[in-house]
Short mmCIF file of C-alpha atoms in Angstrom, two decimals:
data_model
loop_
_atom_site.label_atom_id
_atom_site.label_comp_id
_atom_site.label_asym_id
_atom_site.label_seq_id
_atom_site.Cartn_x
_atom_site.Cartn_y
_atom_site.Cartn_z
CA UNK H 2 37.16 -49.42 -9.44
CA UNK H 3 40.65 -50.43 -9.31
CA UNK H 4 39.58 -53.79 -10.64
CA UNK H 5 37.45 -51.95 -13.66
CA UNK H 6 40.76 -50.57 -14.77
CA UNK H 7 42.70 -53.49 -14.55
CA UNK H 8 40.61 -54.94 -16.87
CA UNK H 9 40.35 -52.15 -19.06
CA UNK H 10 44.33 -52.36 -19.23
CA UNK H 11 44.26 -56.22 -20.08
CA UNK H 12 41.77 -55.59 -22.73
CA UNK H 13 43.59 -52.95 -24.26
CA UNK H 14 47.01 -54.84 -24.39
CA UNK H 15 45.42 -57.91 -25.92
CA UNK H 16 43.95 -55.64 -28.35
CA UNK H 17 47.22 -54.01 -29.18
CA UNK H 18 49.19 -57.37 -29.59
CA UNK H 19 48.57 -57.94 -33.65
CA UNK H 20 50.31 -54.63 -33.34
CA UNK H 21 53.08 -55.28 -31.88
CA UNK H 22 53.65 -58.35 -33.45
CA UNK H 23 53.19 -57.64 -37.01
CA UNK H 24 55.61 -54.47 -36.11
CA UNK H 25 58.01 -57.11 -34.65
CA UNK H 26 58.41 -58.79 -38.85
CA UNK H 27 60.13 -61.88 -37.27
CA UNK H 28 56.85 -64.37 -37.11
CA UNK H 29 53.95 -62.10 -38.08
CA UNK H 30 53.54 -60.83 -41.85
CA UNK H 31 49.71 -58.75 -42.38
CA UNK H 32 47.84 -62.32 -42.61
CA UNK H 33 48.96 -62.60 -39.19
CA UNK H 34 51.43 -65.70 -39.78
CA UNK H 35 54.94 -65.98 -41.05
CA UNK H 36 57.12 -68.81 -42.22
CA UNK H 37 59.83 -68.87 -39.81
CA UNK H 38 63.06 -67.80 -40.83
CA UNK H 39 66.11 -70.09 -40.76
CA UNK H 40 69.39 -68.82 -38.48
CA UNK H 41 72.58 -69.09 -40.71
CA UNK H 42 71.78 -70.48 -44.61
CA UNK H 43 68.30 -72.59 -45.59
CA UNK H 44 70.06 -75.65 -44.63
CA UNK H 45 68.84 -76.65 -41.12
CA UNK H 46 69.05 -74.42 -37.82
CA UNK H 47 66.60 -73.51 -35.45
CA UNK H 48 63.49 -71.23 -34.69
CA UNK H 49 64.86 -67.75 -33.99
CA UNK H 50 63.14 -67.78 -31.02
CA UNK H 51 64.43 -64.66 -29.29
CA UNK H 52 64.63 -62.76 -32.30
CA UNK H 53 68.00 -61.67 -32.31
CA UNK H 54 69.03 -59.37 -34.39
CA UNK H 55 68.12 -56.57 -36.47
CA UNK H 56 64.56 -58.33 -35.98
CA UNK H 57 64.92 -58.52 -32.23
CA UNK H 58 66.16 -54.09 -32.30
CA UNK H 59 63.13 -53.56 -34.19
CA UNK H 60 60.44 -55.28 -31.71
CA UNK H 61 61.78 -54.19 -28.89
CA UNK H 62 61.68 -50.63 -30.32
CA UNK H 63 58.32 -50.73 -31.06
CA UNK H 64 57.19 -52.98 -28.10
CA UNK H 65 58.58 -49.95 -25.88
CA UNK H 66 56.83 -47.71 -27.63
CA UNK H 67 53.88 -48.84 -27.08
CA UNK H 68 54.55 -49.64 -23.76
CA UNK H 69 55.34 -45.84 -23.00
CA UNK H 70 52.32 -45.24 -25.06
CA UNK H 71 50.44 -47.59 -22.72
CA UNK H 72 51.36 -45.94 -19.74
CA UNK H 73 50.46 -42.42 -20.69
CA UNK H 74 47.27 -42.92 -21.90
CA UNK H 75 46.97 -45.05 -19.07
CA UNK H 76 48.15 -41.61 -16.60
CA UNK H 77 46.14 -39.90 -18.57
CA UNK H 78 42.71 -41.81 -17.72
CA UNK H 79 43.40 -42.16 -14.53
CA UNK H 80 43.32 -38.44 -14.20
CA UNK H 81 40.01 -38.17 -16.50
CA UNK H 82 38.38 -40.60 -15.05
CA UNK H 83 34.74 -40.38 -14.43
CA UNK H 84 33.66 -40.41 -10.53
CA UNK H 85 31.79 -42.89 -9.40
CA UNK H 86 30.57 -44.71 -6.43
CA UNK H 87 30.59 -43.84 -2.63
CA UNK H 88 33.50 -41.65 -0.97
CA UNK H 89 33.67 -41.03 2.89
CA UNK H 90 35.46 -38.17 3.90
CA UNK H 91 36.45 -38.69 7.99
CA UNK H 92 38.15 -35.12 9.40
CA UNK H 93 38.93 -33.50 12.54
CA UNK H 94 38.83 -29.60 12.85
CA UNK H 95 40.73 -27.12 15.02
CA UNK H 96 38.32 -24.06 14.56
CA UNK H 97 38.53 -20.72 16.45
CA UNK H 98 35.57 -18.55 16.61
CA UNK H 99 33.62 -15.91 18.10
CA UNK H 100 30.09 -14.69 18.17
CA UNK H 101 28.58 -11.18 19.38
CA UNK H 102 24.85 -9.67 19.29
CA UNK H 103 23.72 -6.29 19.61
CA UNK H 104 20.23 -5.29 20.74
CA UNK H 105 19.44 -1.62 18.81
CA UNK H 106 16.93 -0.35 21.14
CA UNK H 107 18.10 -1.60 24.65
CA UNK H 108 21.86 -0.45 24.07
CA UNK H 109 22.82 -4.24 25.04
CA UNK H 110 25.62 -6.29 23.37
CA UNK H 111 26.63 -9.43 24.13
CA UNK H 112 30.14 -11.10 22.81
CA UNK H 113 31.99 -14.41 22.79
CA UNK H 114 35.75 -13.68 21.69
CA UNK H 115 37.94 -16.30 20.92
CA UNK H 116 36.12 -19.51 21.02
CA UNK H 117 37.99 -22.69 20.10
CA UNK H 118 36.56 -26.00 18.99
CA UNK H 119 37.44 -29.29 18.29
CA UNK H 120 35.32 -30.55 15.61
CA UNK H 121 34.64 -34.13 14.00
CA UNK H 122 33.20 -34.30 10.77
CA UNK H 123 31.88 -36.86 8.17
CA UNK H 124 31.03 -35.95 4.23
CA UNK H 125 29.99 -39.00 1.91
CA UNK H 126 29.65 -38.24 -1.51
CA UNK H 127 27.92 -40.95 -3.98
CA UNK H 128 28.96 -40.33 -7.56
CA UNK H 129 26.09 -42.14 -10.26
CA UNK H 130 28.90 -42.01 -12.94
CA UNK H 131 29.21 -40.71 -16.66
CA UNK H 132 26.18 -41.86 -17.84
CA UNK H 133 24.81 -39.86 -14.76
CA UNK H 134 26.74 -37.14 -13.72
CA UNK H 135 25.25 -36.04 -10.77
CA UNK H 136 26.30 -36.52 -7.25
CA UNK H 137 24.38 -36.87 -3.96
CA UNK H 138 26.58 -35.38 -1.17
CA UNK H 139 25.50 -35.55 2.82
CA UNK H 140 27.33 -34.50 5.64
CA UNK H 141 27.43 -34.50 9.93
CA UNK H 142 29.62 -32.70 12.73
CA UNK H 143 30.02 -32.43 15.97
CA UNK H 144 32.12 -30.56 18.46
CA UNK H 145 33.04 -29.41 21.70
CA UNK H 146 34.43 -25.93 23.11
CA UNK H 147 37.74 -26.64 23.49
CA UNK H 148 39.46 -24.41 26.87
CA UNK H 149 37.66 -21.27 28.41
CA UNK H 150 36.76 -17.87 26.87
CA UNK H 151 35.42 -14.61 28.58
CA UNK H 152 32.24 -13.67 27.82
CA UNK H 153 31.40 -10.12 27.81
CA UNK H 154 27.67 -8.90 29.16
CA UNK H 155 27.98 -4.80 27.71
CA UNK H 156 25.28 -2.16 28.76
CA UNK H 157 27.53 0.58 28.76
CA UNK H 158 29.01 1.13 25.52
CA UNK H 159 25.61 1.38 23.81
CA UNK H 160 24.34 3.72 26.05
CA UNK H 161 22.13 3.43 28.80
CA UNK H 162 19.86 0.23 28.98
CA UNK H 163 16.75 1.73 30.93
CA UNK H 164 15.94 4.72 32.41
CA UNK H 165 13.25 6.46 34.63
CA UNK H 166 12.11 10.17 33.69
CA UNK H 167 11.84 12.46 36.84
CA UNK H 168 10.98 16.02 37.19
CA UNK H 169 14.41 17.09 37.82
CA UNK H 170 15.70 14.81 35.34
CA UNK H 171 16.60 10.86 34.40
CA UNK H 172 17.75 8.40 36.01
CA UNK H 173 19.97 5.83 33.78
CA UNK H 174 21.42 2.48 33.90
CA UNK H 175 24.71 1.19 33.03
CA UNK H 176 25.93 -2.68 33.69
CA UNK H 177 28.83 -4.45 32.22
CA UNK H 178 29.61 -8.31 33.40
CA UNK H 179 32.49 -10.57 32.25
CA UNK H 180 31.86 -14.65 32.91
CA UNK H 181 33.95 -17.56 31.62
CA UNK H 182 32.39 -19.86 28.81
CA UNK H 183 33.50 -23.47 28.33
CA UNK H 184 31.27 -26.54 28.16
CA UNK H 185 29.88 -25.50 24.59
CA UNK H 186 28.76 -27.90 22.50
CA UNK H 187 28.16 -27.20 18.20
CA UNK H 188 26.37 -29.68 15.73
CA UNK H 189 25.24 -29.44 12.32
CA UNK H 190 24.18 -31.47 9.07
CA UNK H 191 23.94 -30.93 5.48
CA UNK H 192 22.33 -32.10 2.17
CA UNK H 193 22.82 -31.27 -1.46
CA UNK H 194 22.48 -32.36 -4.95
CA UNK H 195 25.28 -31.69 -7.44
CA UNK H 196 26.37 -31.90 -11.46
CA UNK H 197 29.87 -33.85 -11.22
CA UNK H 198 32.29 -31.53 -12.99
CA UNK H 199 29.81 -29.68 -14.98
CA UNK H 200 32.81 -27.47 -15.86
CA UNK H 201 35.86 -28.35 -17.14
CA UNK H 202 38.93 -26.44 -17.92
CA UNK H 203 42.00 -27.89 -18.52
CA UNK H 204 42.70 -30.07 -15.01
CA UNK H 205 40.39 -27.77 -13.32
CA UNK H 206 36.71 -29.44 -12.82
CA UNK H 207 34.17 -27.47 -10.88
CA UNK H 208 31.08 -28.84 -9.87
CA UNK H 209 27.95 -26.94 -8.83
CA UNK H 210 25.28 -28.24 -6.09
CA UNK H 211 22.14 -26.73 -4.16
CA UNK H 212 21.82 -27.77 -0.61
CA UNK H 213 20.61 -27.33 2.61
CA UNK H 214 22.66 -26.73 6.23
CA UNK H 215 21.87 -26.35 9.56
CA UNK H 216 24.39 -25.39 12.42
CA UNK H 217 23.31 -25.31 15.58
CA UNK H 218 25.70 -24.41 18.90
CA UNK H 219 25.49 -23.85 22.72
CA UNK H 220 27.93 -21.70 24.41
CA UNK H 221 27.76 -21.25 28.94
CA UNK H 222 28.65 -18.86 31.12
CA UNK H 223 29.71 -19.40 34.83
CA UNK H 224 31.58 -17.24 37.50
CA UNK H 225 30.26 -14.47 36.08
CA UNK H 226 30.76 -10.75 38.08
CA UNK H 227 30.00 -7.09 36.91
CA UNK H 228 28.99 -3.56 38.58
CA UNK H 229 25.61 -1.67 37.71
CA UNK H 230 25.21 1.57 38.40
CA UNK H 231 22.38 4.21 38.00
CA UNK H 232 23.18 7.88 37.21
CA UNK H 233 20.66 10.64 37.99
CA UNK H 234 21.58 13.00 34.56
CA UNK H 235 20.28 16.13 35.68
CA UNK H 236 18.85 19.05 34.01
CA UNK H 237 19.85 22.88 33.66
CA UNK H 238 16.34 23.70 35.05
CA UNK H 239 16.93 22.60 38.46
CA UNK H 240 20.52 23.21 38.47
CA UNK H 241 20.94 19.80 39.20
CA UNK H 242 23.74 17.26 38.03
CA UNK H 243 25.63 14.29 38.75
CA UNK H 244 28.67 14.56 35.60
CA UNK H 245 31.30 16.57 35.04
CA UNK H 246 33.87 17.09 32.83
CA UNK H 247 37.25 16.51 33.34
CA UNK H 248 40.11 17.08 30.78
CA UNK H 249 37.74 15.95 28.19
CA UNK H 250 36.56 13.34 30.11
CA UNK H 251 32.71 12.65 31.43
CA UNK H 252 32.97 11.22 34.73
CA UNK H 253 29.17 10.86 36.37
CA UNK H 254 28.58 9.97 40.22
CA UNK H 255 26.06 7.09 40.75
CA UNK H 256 22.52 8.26 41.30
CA UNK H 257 21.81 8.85 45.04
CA UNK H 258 17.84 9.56 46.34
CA UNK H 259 16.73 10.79 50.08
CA UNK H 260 13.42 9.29 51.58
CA UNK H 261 11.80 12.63 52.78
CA UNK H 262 8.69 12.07 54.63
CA UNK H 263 7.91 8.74 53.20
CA UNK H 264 8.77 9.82 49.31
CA UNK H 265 12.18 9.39 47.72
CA UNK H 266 13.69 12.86 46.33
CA UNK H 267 16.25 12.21 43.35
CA UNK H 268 19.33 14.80 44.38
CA UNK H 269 22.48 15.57 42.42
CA UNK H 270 25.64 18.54 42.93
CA UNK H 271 24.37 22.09 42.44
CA UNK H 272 26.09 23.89 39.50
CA UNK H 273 27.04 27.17 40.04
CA UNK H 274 27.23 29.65 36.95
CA UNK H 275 30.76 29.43 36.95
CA UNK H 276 30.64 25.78 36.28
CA UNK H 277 32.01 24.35 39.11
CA UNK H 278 30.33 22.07 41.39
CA UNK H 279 29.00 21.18 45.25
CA UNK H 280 28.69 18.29 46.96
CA UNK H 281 25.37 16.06 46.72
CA UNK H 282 23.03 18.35 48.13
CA UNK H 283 21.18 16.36 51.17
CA UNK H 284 17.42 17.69 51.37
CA UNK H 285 16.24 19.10 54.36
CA UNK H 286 14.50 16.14 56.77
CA UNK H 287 15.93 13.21 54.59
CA UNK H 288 16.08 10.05 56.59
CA UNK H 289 17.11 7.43 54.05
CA UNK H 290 19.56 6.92 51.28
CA UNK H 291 18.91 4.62 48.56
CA UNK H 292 21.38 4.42 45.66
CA UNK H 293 18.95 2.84 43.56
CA UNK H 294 20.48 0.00 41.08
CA UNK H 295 24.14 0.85 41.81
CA UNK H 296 26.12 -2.15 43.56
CA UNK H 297 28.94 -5.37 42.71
CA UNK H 298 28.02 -8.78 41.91
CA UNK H 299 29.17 -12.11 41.30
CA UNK H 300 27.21 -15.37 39.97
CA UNK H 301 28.98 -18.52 40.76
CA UNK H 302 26.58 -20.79 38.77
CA UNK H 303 25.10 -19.90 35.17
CA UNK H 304 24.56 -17.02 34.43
CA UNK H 305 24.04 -16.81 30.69
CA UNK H 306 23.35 -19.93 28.07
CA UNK H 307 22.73 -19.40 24.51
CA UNK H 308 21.38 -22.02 22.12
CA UNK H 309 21.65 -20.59 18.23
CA UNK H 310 20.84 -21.85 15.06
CA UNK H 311 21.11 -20.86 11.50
CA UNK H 312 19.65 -23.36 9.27
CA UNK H 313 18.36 -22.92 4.79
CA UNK H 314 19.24 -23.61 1.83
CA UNK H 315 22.53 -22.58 -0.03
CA UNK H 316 24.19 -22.68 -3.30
CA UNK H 317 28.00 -24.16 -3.86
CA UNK H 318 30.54 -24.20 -6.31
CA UNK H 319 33.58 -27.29 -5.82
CA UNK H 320 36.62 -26.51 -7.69
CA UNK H 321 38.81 -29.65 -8.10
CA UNK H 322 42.74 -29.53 -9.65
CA UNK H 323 45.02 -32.50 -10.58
CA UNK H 324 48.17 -31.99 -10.04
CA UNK H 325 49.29 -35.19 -11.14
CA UNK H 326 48.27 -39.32 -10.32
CA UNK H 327 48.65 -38.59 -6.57
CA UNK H 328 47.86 -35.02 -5.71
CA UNK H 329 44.90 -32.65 -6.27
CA UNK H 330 43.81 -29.38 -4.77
CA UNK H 331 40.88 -28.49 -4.36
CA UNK H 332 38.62 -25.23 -3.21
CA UNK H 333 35.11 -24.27 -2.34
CA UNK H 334 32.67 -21.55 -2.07
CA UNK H 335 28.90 -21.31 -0.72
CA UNK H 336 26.62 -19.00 -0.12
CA UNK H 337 23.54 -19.38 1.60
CA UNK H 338 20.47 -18.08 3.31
CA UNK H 339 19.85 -19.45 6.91
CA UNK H 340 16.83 -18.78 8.81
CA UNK H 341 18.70 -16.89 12.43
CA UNK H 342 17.00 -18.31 15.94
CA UNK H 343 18.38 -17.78 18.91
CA UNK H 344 17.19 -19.09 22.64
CA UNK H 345 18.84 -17.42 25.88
CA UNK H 346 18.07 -17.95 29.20
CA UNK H 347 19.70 -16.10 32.22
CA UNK H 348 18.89 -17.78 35.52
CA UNK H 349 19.67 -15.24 37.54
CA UNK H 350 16.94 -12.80 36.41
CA UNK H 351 14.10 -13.29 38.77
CA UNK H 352 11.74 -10.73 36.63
CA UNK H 353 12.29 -13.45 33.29
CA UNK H 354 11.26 -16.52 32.76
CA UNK H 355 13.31 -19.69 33.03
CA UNK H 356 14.00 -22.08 31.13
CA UNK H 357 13.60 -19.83 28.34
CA UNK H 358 13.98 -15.94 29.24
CA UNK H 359 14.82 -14.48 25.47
CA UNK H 360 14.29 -15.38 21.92
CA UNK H 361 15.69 -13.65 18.28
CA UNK H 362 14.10 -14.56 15.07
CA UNK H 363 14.94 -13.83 11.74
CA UNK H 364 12.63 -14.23 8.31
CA UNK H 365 13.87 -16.03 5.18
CA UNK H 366 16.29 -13.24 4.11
CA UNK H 367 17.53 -11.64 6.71
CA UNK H 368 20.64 -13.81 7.44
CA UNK H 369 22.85 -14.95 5.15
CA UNK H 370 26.81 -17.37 5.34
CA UNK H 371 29.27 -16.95 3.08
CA UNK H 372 31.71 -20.33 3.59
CA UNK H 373 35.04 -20.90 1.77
CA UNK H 374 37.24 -23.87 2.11
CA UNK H 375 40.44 -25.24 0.78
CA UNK H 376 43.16 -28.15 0.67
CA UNK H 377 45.78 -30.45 -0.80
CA UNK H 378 44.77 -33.97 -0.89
CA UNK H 379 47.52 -36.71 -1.70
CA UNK H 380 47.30 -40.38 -2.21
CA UNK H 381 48.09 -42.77 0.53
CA UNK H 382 47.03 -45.81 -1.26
CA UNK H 383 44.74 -46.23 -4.49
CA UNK H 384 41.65 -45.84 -2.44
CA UNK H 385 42.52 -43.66 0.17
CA UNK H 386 43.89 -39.93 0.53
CA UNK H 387 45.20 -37.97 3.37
CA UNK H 388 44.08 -33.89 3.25
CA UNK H 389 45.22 -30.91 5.15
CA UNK H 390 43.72 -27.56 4.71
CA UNK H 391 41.92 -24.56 5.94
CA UNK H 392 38.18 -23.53 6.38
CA UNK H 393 35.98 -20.10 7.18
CA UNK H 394 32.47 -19.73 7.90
CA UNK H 395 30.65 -15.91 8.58
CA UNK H 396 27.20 -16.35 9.22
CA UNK H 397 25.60 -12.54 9.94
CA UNK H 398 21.82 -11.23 10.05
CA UNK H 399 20.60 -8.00 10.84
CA UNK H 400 17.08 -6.61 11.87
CA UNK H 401 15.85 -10.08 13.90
CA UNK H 402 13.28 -9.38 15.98
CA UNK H 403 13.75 -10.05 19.95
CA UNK H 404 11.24 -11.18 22.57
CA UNK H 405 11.88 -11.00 25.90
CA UNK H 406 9.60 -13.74 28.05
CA UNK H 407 8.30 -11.94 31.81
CA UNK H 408 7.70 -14.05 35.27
CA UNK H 409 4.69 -13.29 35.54
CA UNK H 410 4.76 -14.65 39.21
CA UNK H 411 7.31 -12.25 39.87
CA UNK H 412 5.29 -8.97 39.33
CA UNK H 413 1.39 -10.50 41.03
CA UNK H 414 3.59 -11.30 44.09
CA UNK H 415 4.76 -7.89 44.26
CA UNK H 416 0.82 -7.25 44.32
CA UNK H 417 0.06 -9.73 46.64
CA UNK H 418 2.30 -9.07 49.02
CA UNK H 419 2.06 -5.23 48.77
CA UNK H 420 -1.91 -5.36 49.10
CA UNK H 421 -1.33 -7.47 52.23
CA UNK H 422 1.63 -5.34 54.22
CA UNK H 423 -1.05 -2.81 53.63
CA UNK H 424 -3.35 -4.63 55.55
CA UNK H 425 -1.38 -4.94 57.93
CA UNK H 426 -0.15 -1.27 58.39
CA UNK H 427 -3.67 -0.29 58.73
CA UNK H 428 -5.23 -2.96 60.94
CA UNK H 429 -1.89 -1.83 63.34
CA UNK H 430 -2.98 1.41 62.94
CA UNK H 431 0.27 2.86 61.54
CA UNK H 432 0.92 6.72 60.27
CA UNK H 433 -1.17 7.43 57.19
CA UNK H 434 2.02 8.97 55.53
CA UNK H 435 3.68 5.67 55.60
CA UNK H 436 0.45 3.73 54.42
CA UNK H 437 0.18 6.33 51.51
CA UNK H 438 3.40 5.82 50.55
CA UNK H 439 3.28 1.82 50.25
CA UNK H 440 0.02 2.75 48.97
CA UNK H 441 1.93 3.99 45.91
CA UNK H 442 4.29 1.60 45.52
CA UNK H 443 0.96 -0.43 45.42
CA UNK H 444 -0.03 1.52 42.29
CA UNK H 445 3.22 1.21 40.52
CA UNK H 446 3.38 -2.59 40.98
CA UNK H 447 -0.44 -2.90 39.18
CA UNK H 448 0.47 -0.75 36.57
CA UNK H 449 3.49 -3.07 35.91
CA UNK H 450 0.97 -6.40 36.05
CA UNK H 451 -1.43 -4.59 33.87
CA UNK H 452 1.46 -3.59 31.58
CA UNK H 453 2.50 -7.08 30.97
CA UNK H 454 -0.57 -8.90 31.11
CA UNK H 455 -2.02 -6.67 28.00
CA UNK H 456 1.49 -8.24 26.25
CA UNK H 457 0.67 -11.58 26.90
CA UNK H 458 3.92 -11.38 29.37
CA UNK H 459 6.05 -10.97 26.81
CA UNK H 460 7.81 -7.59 25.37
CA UNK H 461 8.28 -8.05 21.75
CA UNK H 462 10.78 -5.50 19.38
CA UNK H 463 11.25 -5.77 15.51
CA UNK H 464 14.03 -5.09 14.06
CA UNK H 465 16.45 -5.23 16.78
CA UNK H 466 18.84 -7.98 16.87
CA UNK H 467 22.37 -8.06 14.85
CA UNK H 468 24.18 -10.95 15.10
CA UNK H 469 27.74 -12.24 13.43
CA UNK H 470 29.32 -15.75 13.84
CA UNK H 471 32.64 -16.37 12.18
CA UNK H 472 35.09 -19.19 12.77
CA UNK H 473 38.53 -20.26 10.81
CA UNK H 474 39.77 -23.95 10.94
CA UNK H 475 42.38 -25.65 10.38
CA UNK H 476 41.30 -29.24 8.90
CA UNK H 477 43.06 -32.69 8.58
CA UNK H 478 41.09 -35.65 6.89
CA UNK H 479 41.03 -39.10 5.21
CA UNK H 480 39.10 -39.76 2.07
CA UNK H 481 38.17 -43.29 1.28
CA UNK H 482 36.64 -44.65 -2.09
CA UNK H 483 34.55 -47.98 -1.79
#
């Protein structure tokens, strides 16, 4: 390129010379040729080979002003020249993030706060020129979580995320676990055809392109600890509760259940009409407590790992200002439509399956990213350009439907070994009551098999995942023309 205008320059000065000299009047008359004039008087002297005098002021004048001439229009090429050829754009990115879900139905939510990456990217751009103006622009990154971030597993906020309906009234359950994240890993590629400054206005040249981008990242969670807790919410009928308020406040005891002859008997404070409250009330003959899914925990090893794409086909608009020979800025703007999926798998849940215990889907529509970027660019030498400047991605879809994949193994042991403690109890000749009562636990664990077996072992729920991603960056690059 630099060689193309080189030559353009030469080509341009040789055609300018009859110019100059036939503005110079020493040697040069309109035919091109001049007698030389004689120094002094016609009789002898020498060539006036430098011109001097009035001669000399004259095509020196003129010579700069074309010179100066030259040089602007020259300045002024350079910064309307058609692009063309291949650029590579190298660039590392300091981006901080964070990414939350929210399950509508199961009162679940699920957030990453303040995720930092460091990024490497590469953009080439091939530019087919003036008789062409359209560009072919691809692009790569890759990057990994830079540092820890907590990771916050919420079932209470929401509301409860299960319950069980009883007589004198339901039992709830509320969780909340907070893990440490690091070891993520992002990656992502991109496509698009575009009309090389399509628009111009003034220095401003904006150039419009369809594409296609995926983004793809992984974020784990380790040394991960949280409390669960059922709460038996009890019912005017019986009388029965288990919260209270205090100064405004709702404060509920965990749920606590007495094993009377063989059968567990939910129990709560009796309200008086006053309002104010007993004890738990202990049922006559109870001979067990069971507190039901209320205890601490800690994970030490993975807990929760989340693989999520977004990935379709956007539209772009790339705003380019010249500043002058060395310096631009220049801005960006896309909009897309990403197809959302979303793989989880939590290890620690014996009742899900493994590798791959929950998936979110969205349909064509349902997502969408909204990117913006920006930055000055400056020349280092005449093919290469050093840029710092800032970038912002939100990527959001609402209504993806969630599946949640069952162990299947988990729930026709439960059978199994159930149907063969049974056995047991009655070959050993055991009390009946005690048999019964295995008997239905028996019933409860086929009804759960039967249950998920009709599902395929799978629980399926439209509609109920919202998900955001957003990151900001802070980019430095080198752009290179071959």
């Amino acid at each position: 390129m630099k060689r193309f205008y080189c030559s353009l320059f030469g080509a341009s000065i040789m055609a300018m010379m009859p110019v100059i000299a036939g503005a110079a009047g020493t040697y040069y008359n309109g035919n091109l040729y001049q007698n030389p004039q004689r120094y002094g008087s016609n009789s002898g002297g020498y060539y006036n080979s430098y011109g001097a005098g009035r001669g000399y002021d004259q095509a020196m004048q003129t010579m700069g002003t074309q010179k100066y001439s030259s040089q602007k229009s020259k300045k002024s090429a350079k910064n309307n020249a058609t692009k063309q050829g291949f650029h590579l754009d190298i660039a590392a990115t300091h981006e901080f993030a964070s990414w939350n879900f929210e399950m509508d139905k199961a009162k679940s939510k699920l957030r990453y706060d303040d995720v930092v990456w460091n990024v490497v990217s590469g953009d080439g751009i091939y530019y087919f020129g003036s008789e062409t103006p359209v560009q072919i622009k691809f692009g790569a990154r890759y990057g990994k979580q830079f540092g820890e971030t907590a990771m916050i597993d919420d079932d209470i906020s929401g509301g409860a995320y299960g319950y069980i309906d009883y007589d004198p009234g339901r039992i709830s359950g509320y969780a909340m676990s907070v893990g440490t994240s690091d070891g993520g890993t992002q990656m992502g590629f991109n496509a698009a055809l575009g009309l090389t400054d399509f628009f111009k206005v003034g220095n401003l040249r904006i150039t419009p392109s369809v594409g296609y981008r995926y983004f793809k990242y992984e974020l784990i969670t380790k040394k991960n600890s949280g409390l669960t807790m059922d709460v038996f919410m009890g019912n005017s009928t019986h009388q029965l509760t288990n919260c209270i308020e205090v100064g405004g406040e709702m404060q509920c005891d965990p749920y606590a259940g007495f094993v009377v002859n063989n059968q567990i008997q939910v129990s709560g404070r009796d309200q008086y009409t006053d309002g104010t409250l007993t004890d738990i009330v202990v049922p006559e003959g109870a001979a067990y407590l069971t507190l039901g899914d209320t205890y601490y925990y800690t994970q030490s090893g993975t807990s929760h790992k989340y693989e999520t794409e977004w990935a379709g086909p956007y539209v772009a608009l790339d705003m380019e200002y010249t500043i002058n020979n060395n310096n631009f800025v220049n801005a960006g703007v896309e909009f897309g439509l990403p197809i959302y999926n979303s793989t989880g798998d939590q290890p620690y849940r014996v009742d899900w399956e493994h590798p791959k215990s929950v998936e979110d889907k969205g349909a064509f529509g349902d997502a969408y990213h909204l990117g913006l970027n920006a930055a000055w660019s400056t020349a280092v030498t005449d093919s290469v350009m050093f840029s710092l400047g800032l970038t912002y991605d939100y990527y959001n879809v609402k209504k993806a439907d969630a599946t949640t994949y069952i162990n299947q193994a988990f729930y026709t042991n439960q059978v199994t070994n159930l149907t063969n403690y049974i056995t047991y109890l009655t070959n050993q000749n055991a009390n009946s009551n005690l048999i019964a009562a295995y008997q239905a636990q028996l019933t409860d664990a086929q009804d759960d098999v039967d249950f998920f077996s009709a599902r395929g072992w799978k629980l399926e729920s439209k509609d109920e995942i919202k998900s955001i991603y957003s990151s900001m960056g802070i980019r430095m690059g080198i752009n290179i023309k071959f």
